[in-house]
XYZ file of C-alpha atoms in Angstrom:
579
model
C -32.182 63.139 48.373
C -32.299 60.729 45.522
C -32.151 61.731 41.857
C -33.422 59.223 39.242
C -32.233 59.360 35.639
C -34.230 57.551 32.921
C -32.686 56.598 29.462
C -34.798 55.764 26.425
C -33.455 52.646 24.707
C -34.310 52.077 21.040
C -36.058 48.735 20.315
C -34.069 46.885 17.516
C -34.756 43.642 15.658
C -32.739 42.031 12.764
C -34.147 39.395 10.378
C -32.275 37.195 7.840
C -33.018 34.051 5.791
C -31.714 30.789 7.169
C -30.027 29.871 3.844
C -29.329 31.084 0.374
C -28.555 28.708 -2.578
C -26.553 29.625 -5.683
C -24.758 27.849 -8.537
C -21.000 27.984 -8.719
C -19.828 31.077 -10.611
C -23.099 32.960 -10.328
C -23.854 35.969 -8.095
C -25.237 35.678 -4.531
C -27.418 38.273 -2.754
C -27.865 38.005 1.009
C -30.470 40.438 2.441
C -30.544 41.748 6.008
C -33.729 43.463 7.257
C -33.972 45.416 10.529
C -36.548 47.557 12.308
C -36.270 50.407 14.893
C -39.065 51.904 16.943
C -37.445 55.336 16.509
C -34.689 56.900 14.414
C -31.141 56.491 15.694
C -28.350 58.946 14.983
C -25.556 56.489 15.673
C -26.882 53.560 13.549
C -24.128 51.123 12.588
C -24.412 48.126 10.176
C -21.655 45.530 9.936
C -21.177 42.362 7.800
C -19.116 39.401 8.970
C -18.152 36.024 7.573
C -17.532 32.971 9.743
C -14.041 31.581 10.164
C -12.820 28.281 11.490
C -12.920 27.848 15.218
C -16.091 29.906 15.585
C -14.417 33.204 14.838
C -15.763 35.929 12.562
C -14.137 38.360 10.154
C -15.655 41.705 9.312
C -15.768 42.334 5.594
C -17.903 45.522 5.306
C -19.549 48.207 7.543
C -21.247 51.619 7.624
C -21.579 54.016 10.561
C -24.251 56.728 10.610
C -23.954 59.031 7.667
C -20.384 58.120 6.945
C -19.327 56.413 3.723
C -19.410 52.559 3.688
C -16.088 50.900 4.376
C -14.658 47.717 2.860
C -12.232 45.634 4.884
C -9.128 44.198 3.183
C -10.128 40.526 2.809
C -10.382 37.986 0.032
C -13.850 39.399 -0.635
C -12.694 42.953 -1.230
C -12.933 42.869 -5.039
C -16.017 40.658 -5.236
C -18.525 42.179 -2.818
C -20.804 45.200 -2.768
C -23.276 46.266 -0.050
C -26.351 48.450 -0.213
C -27.621 50.260 2.883
C -31.009 51.754 3.827
C -30.777 53.335 7.259
C -34.445 54.146 7.880
C -36.363 52.793 10.857
C -37.436 49.882 8.631
C -34.115 49.541 6.939
C -32.220 46.868 5.098
C -28.838 46.028 3.765
C -27.974 43.597 0.949
C -24.603 41.895 0.625
C -23.820 40.905 -3.016
C -21.026 38.445 -3.837
C -20.073 38.116 -7.514
C -18.583 35.015 -9.199
C -19.197 32.751 -6.257
C -16.565 30.207 -5.334
C -16.847 26.973 -3.391
C -14.959 28.647 -0.532
C -17.797 31.193 -0.294
C -19.996 28.528 1.260
C -19.982 30.063 4.742
C -22.267 31.757 7.309
C -22.680 35.485 6.750
C -23.638 37.704 9.726
C -25.422 41.028 9.703
C -25.037 43.053 12.960
C -27.056 46.274 13.506
C -26.273 48.614 16.471
C -28.163 51.782 17.616
C -28.231 53.706 20.932
C -26.406 50.957 22.740
C -28.854 48.369 21.383
C -27.583 45.617 19.107
C -28.933 42.575 17.214
C -27.307 40.047 14.912
C -28.564 37.324 12.596
C -26.889 35.106 10.005
C -27.557 33.322 6.655
C -25.899 30.118 5.491
C -24.740 30.437 1.844
C -24.775 27.118 -0.083
C -22.897 26.803 -3.392
C -23.797 23.965 -5.809
C -22.242 22.502 -8.946
C -24.224 19.758 -10.771
C -22.110 16.827 -12.032
C -21.416 16.148 -15.679
C -23.639 13.430 -17.220
C -22.569 10.089 -15.768
C -20.589 7.650 -17.889
C -20.805 3.887 -17.544
C -18.576 1.058 -18.723
C -19.613 -2.590 -18.592
C -17.180 -5.382 -17.908
C -16.158 -7.383 -20.965
C -15.752 -10.705 -19.183
C -18.193 -11.805 -16.492
C -18.307 -15.456 -15.490
C -21.660 -17.077 -14.834
C -22.225 -19.310 -11.806
C -19.271 -18.021 -9.813
C -19.738 -17.814 -6.010
C -17.358 -14.848 -5.990
C -18.389 -11.241 -6.424
C -18.143 -10.432 -10.149
C -17.449 -6.874 -11.258
C -20.362 -5.789 -13.457
C -19.907 -2.124 -14.390
C -18.342 1.177 -13.318
C -20.156 4.514 -13.226
C -18.416 7.914 -12.996
C -19.955 11.355 -12.293
C -17.390 14.147 -12.478
C -16.959 17.726 -11.207
C -19.831 18.000 -8.757
C -20.316 19.846 -5.493
C -21.265 18.474 -3.116
C -20.497 14.849 -4.050
C -23.497 13.098 -5.668
C -25.049 9.815 -4.573
C -25.538 6.727 -6.759
C -28.161 3.996 -7.048
C -27.684 1.018 -9.382
C -30.492 -0.563 -11.430
C -30.914 -3.875 -13.202
C -33.731 -3.991 -15.740
C -35.212 -0.912 -14.076
C -35.212 -2.458 -10.587
C -33.046 -0.733 -7.922
C -30.221 -2.849 -6.515
C -29.797 -2.431 -2.793
C -26.342 -3.309 -1.450
C -26.291 -6.479 0.631
C -23.649 -8.784 2.033
C -24.951 -11.759 0.052
C -25.587 -10.730 -3.539
C -24.927 -7.024 -4.223
C -21.835 -5.026 -3.366
C -21.281 -1.390 -4.381
C -17.904 0.275 -3.887
C -17.974 4.079 -4.001
C -15.074 6.501 -3.927
C -14.970 10.298 -4.088
C -11.988 12.210 -5.427
C -11.582 15.914 -4.570
C -10.062 17.938 -7.361
C -7.729 20.932 -6.761
C -10.742 23.088 -7.607
C -12.580 21.387 -4.693
C -15.015 19.860 -7.204
C -15.660 16.203 -6.491
C -15.782 13.111 -8.727
C -17.759 10.024 -7.755
C -16.724 6.591 -8.998
C -19.038 3.687 -8.243
C -18.458 0.020 -9.076
C -21.216 -2.598 -8.994
C -20.414 -6.215 -8.031
C -22.834 -9.166 -8.159
C -22.563 -12.708 -6.881
C -23.892 -15.782 -8.749
C -24.320 -14.119 -12.160
C -26.665 -16.180 -14.315
C -26.574 -17.059 -18.005
C -29.779 -15.052 -18.469
C -28.029 -11.913 -17.216
C -26.464 -11.529 -20.668
C -29.753 -9.907 -21.723
C -30.131 -7.703 -18.613
C -29.689 -3.936 -18.795
C -27.673 -2.156 -16.099
C -27.446 1.566 -15.429
C -26.633 3.961 -12.593
C -28.811 6.774 -11.293
C -26.971 9.828 -9.964
C -28.747 12.111 -7.464
C -27.306 15.494 -6.467
C -28.255 18.719 -4.678
C -28.751 21.922 -6.595
C -30.604 25.202 -6.264
C -34.180 24.432 -5.303
C -33.673 20.872 -4.103
C -32.459 17.474 -5.280
C -32.199 16.329 -8.904
C -31.070 13.176 -10.716
C -29.558 11.879 -13.971
C -29.333 8.407 -15.507
C -26.401 6.886 -17.341
C -26.737 4.949 -20.571
C -28.067 1.411 -20.311
C -25.479 -1.302 -20.919
C -25.382 -5.070 -21.230
C -22.617 -7.288 -19.934
C -20.856 -10.119 -21.704
C -21.541 -13.202 -19.631
C -19.197 -16.101 -20.197
C -20.688 -19.506 -19.588
C -19.722 -22.970 -20.652
C -21.384 -24.745 -23.550
C -23.441 -27.868 -23.033
C -23.436 -28.907 -26.685
C -21.758 -28.162 -30.027
C -23.429 -27.698 -33.386
C -21.656 -28.180 -36.713
C -23.239 -26.800 -39.878
C -22.444 -25.692 -43.444
C -22.150 -21.941 -43.968
C -21.449 -21.837 -47.689
C -22.347 -22.524 -50.343
C -26.007 -22.144 -49.396
C -26.962 -25.110 -51.583
C -25.793 -28.616 -52.302
C -22.039 -28.924 -52.720
C -20.469 -29.829 -56.044
C -16.919 -30.488 -57.109
C -14.840 -27.318 -57.370
C -16.755 -25.462 -54.642
C -15.246 -23.649 -51.681
C -16.928 -25.070 -48.595
C -17.161 -23.365 -45.193
C -18.271 -25.391 -42.155
C -18.774 -23.725 -38.771
C -18.738 -25.255 -35.299
C -20.526 -23.390 -32.490
C -21.510 -24.123 -28.942
C -24.474 -22.881 -26.920
C -22.053 -21.254 -24.443
C -20.631 -17.775 -24.521
C -16.960 -18.663 -24.303
C -14.487 -18.818 -27.155
C -13.009 -22.280 -26.755
C -10.267 -23.671 -28.987
C -12.211 -25.778 -31.480
C -10.463 -28.692 -33.168
C -11.585 -30.002 -36.561
C -10.712 -33.499 -37.716
C -11.605 -36.246 -40.152
C -10.844 -39.921 -39.678
C -8.703 -38.974 -36.687
C -6.549 -36.517 -38.651
C -6.659 -32.915 -37.443
C -7.545 -30.254 -40.019
C -5.870 -26.856 -39.744
C -8.203 -23.898 -39.384
C -7.249 -20.227 -39.523
C -10.497 -19.262 -37.809
C -11.197 -20.622 -34.348
C -14.591 -22.027 -35.260
C -14.606 -22.154 -39.074
C -13.221 -24.894 -41.310
C -12.609 -24.041 -44.979
C -12.164 -26.618 -47.752
C -10.976 -25.252 -51.100
C -11.817 -26.746 -54.509
C -13.475 -29.848 -53.084
C -13.948 -33.097 -54.988
C -15.798 -36.325 -54.321
C -12.896 -37.563 -52.206
C -13.741 -34.850 -49.657
C -17.106 -36.473 -48.981
C -17.439 -38.005 -45.551
C -17.882 -37.316 -41.851
C -16.124 -34.404 -40.123
C -15.754 -33.840 -36.377
C -15.360 -30.709 -34.251
C -14.559 -30.897 -30.552
C -13.153 -29.053 -27.560
C -12.278 -29.835 -23.965
C -12.834 -27.339 -21.149
C -10.461 -27.713 -18.211
C -9.797 -31.266 -19.354
C -13.175 -32.230 -17.956
C -16.040 -31.014 -20.128
C -15.501 -32.751 -23.499
C -17.954 -31.854 -26.276
C -18.075 -32.815 -29.938
C -20.337 -32.671 -32.985
C -20.388 -34.426 -36.372
C -21.189 -33.226 -39.861
C -21.491 -35.328 -43.010
C -20.334 -33.605 -46.173
C -21.582 -34.844 -49.535
C -19.732 -33.515 -52.571
C -21.842 -34.094 -55.666
C -20.279 -34.710 -59.040
C -21.002 -35.331 -62.704
C -18.559 -37.055 -65.039
C -18.150 -36.086 -68.688
C -21.217 -36.535 -70.843
C -20.693 -39.372 -73.329
C -22.702 -40.016 -76.502
C -22.557 -43.447 -78.110
C -21.737 -44.066 -80.815
C -19.260 -41.173 -80.571
C -18.858 -40.807 -84.361
C -21.596 -42.749 -86.144
C -20.899 -43.899 -89.704
C -22.407 -42.058 -92.603
C -26.022 -43.061 -93.095
C -27.905 -43.599 -96.289
C -31.323 -42.068 -96.641
C -34.024 -44.214 -95.064
C -31.767 -45.802 -92.436
C -32.378 -45.585 -88.657
C -29.971 -44.374 -85.932
C -30.129 -44.634 -82.140
C -27.975 -42.266 -80.016
C -27.403 -42.877 -76.309
C -26.351 -40.107 -73.860
C -25.014 -40.893 -70.386
C -23.127 -39.154 -67.555
C -22.265 -40.679 -64.204
C -23.778 -38.351 -61.578
C -24.376 -38.459 -57.830
C -27.846 -36.945 -58.269
C -30.848 -37.743 -60.491
C -30.463 -36.078 -63.874
C -32.566 -34.758 -66.730
C -31.373 -35.318 -70.317
C -32.468 -33.149 -73.255
C -31.505 -33.481 -76.962
C -31.046 -30.488 -79.267
C -30.348 -29.924 -82.964
C -29.492 -26.482 -84.237
C -30.416 -25.069 -80.785
C -33.925 -26.492 -81.043
C -35.118 -29.031 -78.495
C -35.909 -32.408 -79.975
C -36.635 -34.822 -77.162
C -35.988 -35.748 -73.527
C -34.392 -38.914 -72.242
C -31.123 -40.784 -72.597
C -31.984 -42.315 -75.986
C -32.644 -40.373 -79.188
C -33.933 -42.406 -82.131
C -33.720 -41.086 -85.707
C -35.996 -43.055 -88.044
C -35.865 -43.055 -91.870
C -33.223 -40.366 -91.999
C -33.059 -37.887 -94.849
C -30.682 -35.113 -95.813
C -32.525 -32.893 -93.350
C -31.438 -35.228 -90.580
C -27.804 -34.240 -91.127
C -26.344 -31.870 -88.550
C -24.981 -31.581 -85.030
C -26.915 -33.243 -82.214
C -26.266 -32.032 -78.671
C -27.121 -33.846 -75.495
C -27.410 -31.713 -72.325
C -27.497 -33.342 -68.891
C -28.432 -31.446 -65.724
C -29.198 -32.325 -62.096
C -32.530 -30.583 -61.231
C -31.653 -30.528 -57.518
C -28.353 -28.794 -58.311
C -28.675 -26.863 -61.610
C -25.016 -25.816 -61.417
C -24.156 -29.474 -61.971
C -24.501 -29.901 -65.755
C -22.661 -30.973 -68.876
C -23.146 -31.563 -72.566
C -21.696 -33.363 -75.543
C -22.283 -33.234 -79.310
C -22.049 -35.560 -82.264
C -22.245 -34.907 -86.013
C -24.647 -37.010 -88.082
C -24.182 -37.199 -91.861
C -26.790 -38.626 -94.269
C -25.679 -39.638 -97.771
C -28.119 -38.761 -100.556
C -28.481 -37.286 -103.974
C -28.474 -33.496 -104.247
C -31.488 -31.397 -103.454
C -32.184 -28.050 -105.097
C -33.049 -25.883 -102.098
C -34.381 -23.035 -104.275
C -35.196 -22.729 -107.914
C -33.105 -20.453 -110.106
C -33.345 -16.764 -109.149
C -32.681 -13.823 -111.492
C -31.206 -10.394 -110.642
C -30.968 -7.679 -113.271
C -27.727 -5.669 -113.123
C -26.725 -2.088 -113.970
C -26.433 -3.045 -117.570
C -29.974 -3.947 -118.479
C -28.701 -6.699 -120.778
C -26.775 -8.403 -117.930
C -28.254 -10.769 -115.357
C -27.100 -12.875 -112.402
C -28.686 -16.298 -111.995
C -28.302 -18.128 -108.656
C -28.835 -21.757 -107.766
C -28.537 -23.415 -104.340
C -28.198 -27.098 -103.537
C -27.335 -29.365 -100.656
C -26.364 -32.996 -100.294
C -23.696 -35.442 -99.136
C -21.247 -35.975 -100.660
C -21.072 -32.282 -101.541
C -22.721 -31.768 -104.971
C -21.044 -30.190 -107.974
C -23.091 -27.530 -109.858
C -22.806 -26.936 -113.589
C -24.810 -24.619 -115.820
C -26.273 -25.390 -119.230
C -27.307 -22.463 -121.478
C -29.291 -22.601 -124.685
C -26.839 -19.997 -125.993
C -23.376 -20.531 -124.492
C -22.241 -17.249 -126.056
C -24.190 -15.402 -123.352
C -22.054 -16.861 -120.558
C -19.853 -14.241 -118.820
C -18.613 -15.780 -115.590
C -19.504 -18.317 -112.877
C -18.847 -18.395 -109.081
C -19.251 -21.521 -106.998
C -19.097 -21.379 -103.163
C -19.178 -24.372 -100.813
C -19.998 -24.577 -97.088
C -20.268 -27.961 -95.412
C -22.554 -30.001 -97.668
C -24.072 -26.978 -99.443
C -23.196 -25.186 -102.659
C -24.370 -21.911 -104.145
C -23.561 -21.097 -107.749
C -24.000 -17.757 -109.493
C -23.663 -17.297 -113.252
C -23.612 -13.971 -115.053
C -25.024 -13.803 -118.573
C -25.335 -11.030 -121.146
C -28.142 -11.281 -123.654
C -30.767 -9.295 -125.504
C -32.847 -12.324 -126.427
C -34.452 -15.165 -124.535
C -32.026 -17.720 -123.056
C -32.898 -21.032 -121.381
C -30.668 -21.825 -118.361
C -30.410 -25.102 -116.440
C -28.746 -25.652 -113.017
C -27.424 -29.241 -112.733
C -26.358 -30.601 -109.286
C -24.472 -33.919 -109.265
C -22.810 -36.211 -106.716
C -22.111 -39.933 -106.628
C -25.641 -40.565 -105.332
C -27.412 -38.915 -108.261
C -28.211 -35.804 -110.296
C -30.962 -33.171 -110.112
C -31.771 -30.343 -112.499
C -33.848 -27.176 -112.518
C -34.359 -24.752 -115.432
C -35.552 -21.233 -116.118
C -36.132 -18.991 -119.133
C -34.547 -15.515 -119.109
C -36.542 -13.023 -121.209
C -34.758 -9.629 -121.276
C -37.769 -7.866 -122.790
C -39.646 -8.332 -119.514
C -36.986 -6.516 -117.445
C -36.926 -2.774 -116.905
C -34.128 -0.681 -115.544
C -33.442 -1.190 -111.831
C -36.064 -3.925 -111.626
C -35.493 -7.434 -110.264
C -37.499 -10.388 -111.610
C -37.372 -13.891 -110.139
C -38.729 -17.127 -111.467
C -39.432 -20.105 -109.235
C -39.061 -20.530 -105.502
C -36.690 -18.074 -103.853
C -34.749 -18.313 -100.638
C -34.470 -15.470 -98.141
C -31.116 -13.770 -98.416
C -29.622 -10.431 -97.520
C -27.292 -9.815 -100.425
C -26.491 -10.819 -103.946
C -23.498 -11.278 -106.236
C -21.895 -8.476 -108.243
C -21.922 -8.062 -112.026
C -19.299 -9.871 -114.084
C -17.641 -9.487 -117.477
C -19.703 -8.548 -120.529
C -19.381 -10.159 -123.961
C -16.389 -7.994 -124.784
C -14.486 -9.308 -121.793
C -14.219 -6.026 -119.940
C -12.796 -6.531 -116.454
C -14.852 -5.769 -113.354
C -12.230 -3.225 -112.259
C -12.592 -1.301 -115.516
C -16.379 -1.288 -115.323
C -16.272 0.141 -111.773
C -19.472 -1.630 -110.710
C -21.141 -0.146 -107.634
C -21.270 -3.186 -105.366
C -23.311 -1.396 -102.659
C -26.011 -0.536 -105.162
C -26.064 -4.152 -106.307
C -26.463 -5.424 -102.731
C -29.233 -2.922 -102.039
C -31.171 -3.990 -105.098
C -30.768 -7.630 -104.042
C -32.279 -6.774 -100.649
C -35.323 -5.208 -102.329
C -35.631 -8.312 -104.387
C -35.598 -10.676 -101.432
C -38.249 -8.611 -99.634
C -40.681 -9.552 -102.400
C -40.256 -13.257 -101.700
C -42.541 -15.327 -99.482
C -39.936 -17.358 -97.513
C -38.361 -16.368 -94.194
C -34.641 -16.076 -93.791
C -32.812 -19.218 -92.667
C -29.280 -19.757 -91.399
C -28.022 -21.610 -94.393
C -28.761 -18.801 -96.830
C -27.226 -16.265 -94.399
C -23.933 -18.157 -94.660
C -24.120 -18.031 -98.406
C -24.709 -14.280 -98.325
C -21.606 -13.706 -96.222
C -19.580 -15.653 -98.746
C -20.968 -13.504 -101.536
C -19.991 -10.354 -99.647
C -16.434 -11.645 -99.234
C -16.295 -12.481 -102.930
C -17.345 -8.913 -103.781
C -14.503 -7.555 -101.698
C -12.022 -9.823 -103.452
C -13.286 -8.891 -106.911
C -13.120 -5.146 -106.247
C -9.614 -5.242 -104.728
């Protein structure tokens, strides 16, 4: 007899993702999903990690209703597992603070009623690189048939190692045996992070490559796929030989004159720094700067042709010339230098000349007023007004800094001229008056006063400047007095008179008779008939000056320089009298 025993086997299926991606240092969750066609009392879930050689190590498990168990491994403190033991159950392995060494295969094995199934997930850990840095070569030779190092690009601390692609002016450079060579190296750090260093080499670099922009593009894997970063764009310094030299003046930025500091530069159209030699007439000129010649305080002797030159490898000899012109102007000379004294009515011709390397413009001045242009100044029928200082100014219009001047004094002999008729100022004492008289002439005139009543005379001041004289007389009277101002020199005599009528004056009022000259001050009071001293009378000089100002404001003439000089003399006299 045959007895048949039938066992019911539970149908079991486990599902897991092929891969999970995380960033270094973050947490990783690896799910395991399983299904049973019926509940199983002896359900067991185990987690394993792959080891070298195809072996596995269990790190966590749970059997039936028992508590989950953690194996003593390097994961012990960093993993946690959740379990759901239903017919459609799941378990999730969580790894905290992922490390590069966690990049392994993780297995989930589910067993029930002698049935078993196992699946695995590959965990991938990524670390993006730091932004790439690039450094261009400082010296790249053009035209060389050798591979020239162009630039080096570095991307640090990545996992896995990134890839690099070089660009020139935005165009990718593909490595080739003929023109492009890229040398890459990867360094593994103790942390297992990797650093990529890539060096670009080019053959037959051209002169035009000095304007090209080079950069590296770094591509790397990260969560979700591949990404990329670009380095900065750099230019290389291409050294190439010059085909010609150019010599030119740097400063001054105008024509050169004597006394200037002159800078002359010599440059080639190459991009090398050759040893330039400066010379003149075969004599070498020392230069502190490799391509700049400096001449200090130049003069006309520095004019001439200068040469700069250099020889490359004793084969390529280049030179350039520059002609320096140092402009000059000699002292301005007026002839005659000191003309004789002229009599009124005579003529005088003055000539002004200065030897100059440029065309010049000559202008004549007298008392800062322009008279005429040209080398010759002719004075016809001179009078006393012709006396004075004549200045000749010479300037080169093409180089205004080149200029000079000279002056000569012209004196005209003639009888005196009364520049203003007698002027009257009433003083603090209503019976006292100051009378002023001004004259000019050469030789310098002498002024005397004539009074119809000499008893009224108190004091007289005479002041001389150049060929001019001002005289002030103080009188004291209660009745009408006739006063005459007499100017005399060896050429003749002139006279002007005035009548002083005290009854017409009121206190603090100034009356003038005749033509007045513009002035800013007046003389002080003097002695009275009793001979009192000025110190004893304690005259207020400031009040006197103020009253004289009010007086001059009533006149019709404008102020002129000559009368200003006289006023200053009067002020000084006041100081002396009151000391």
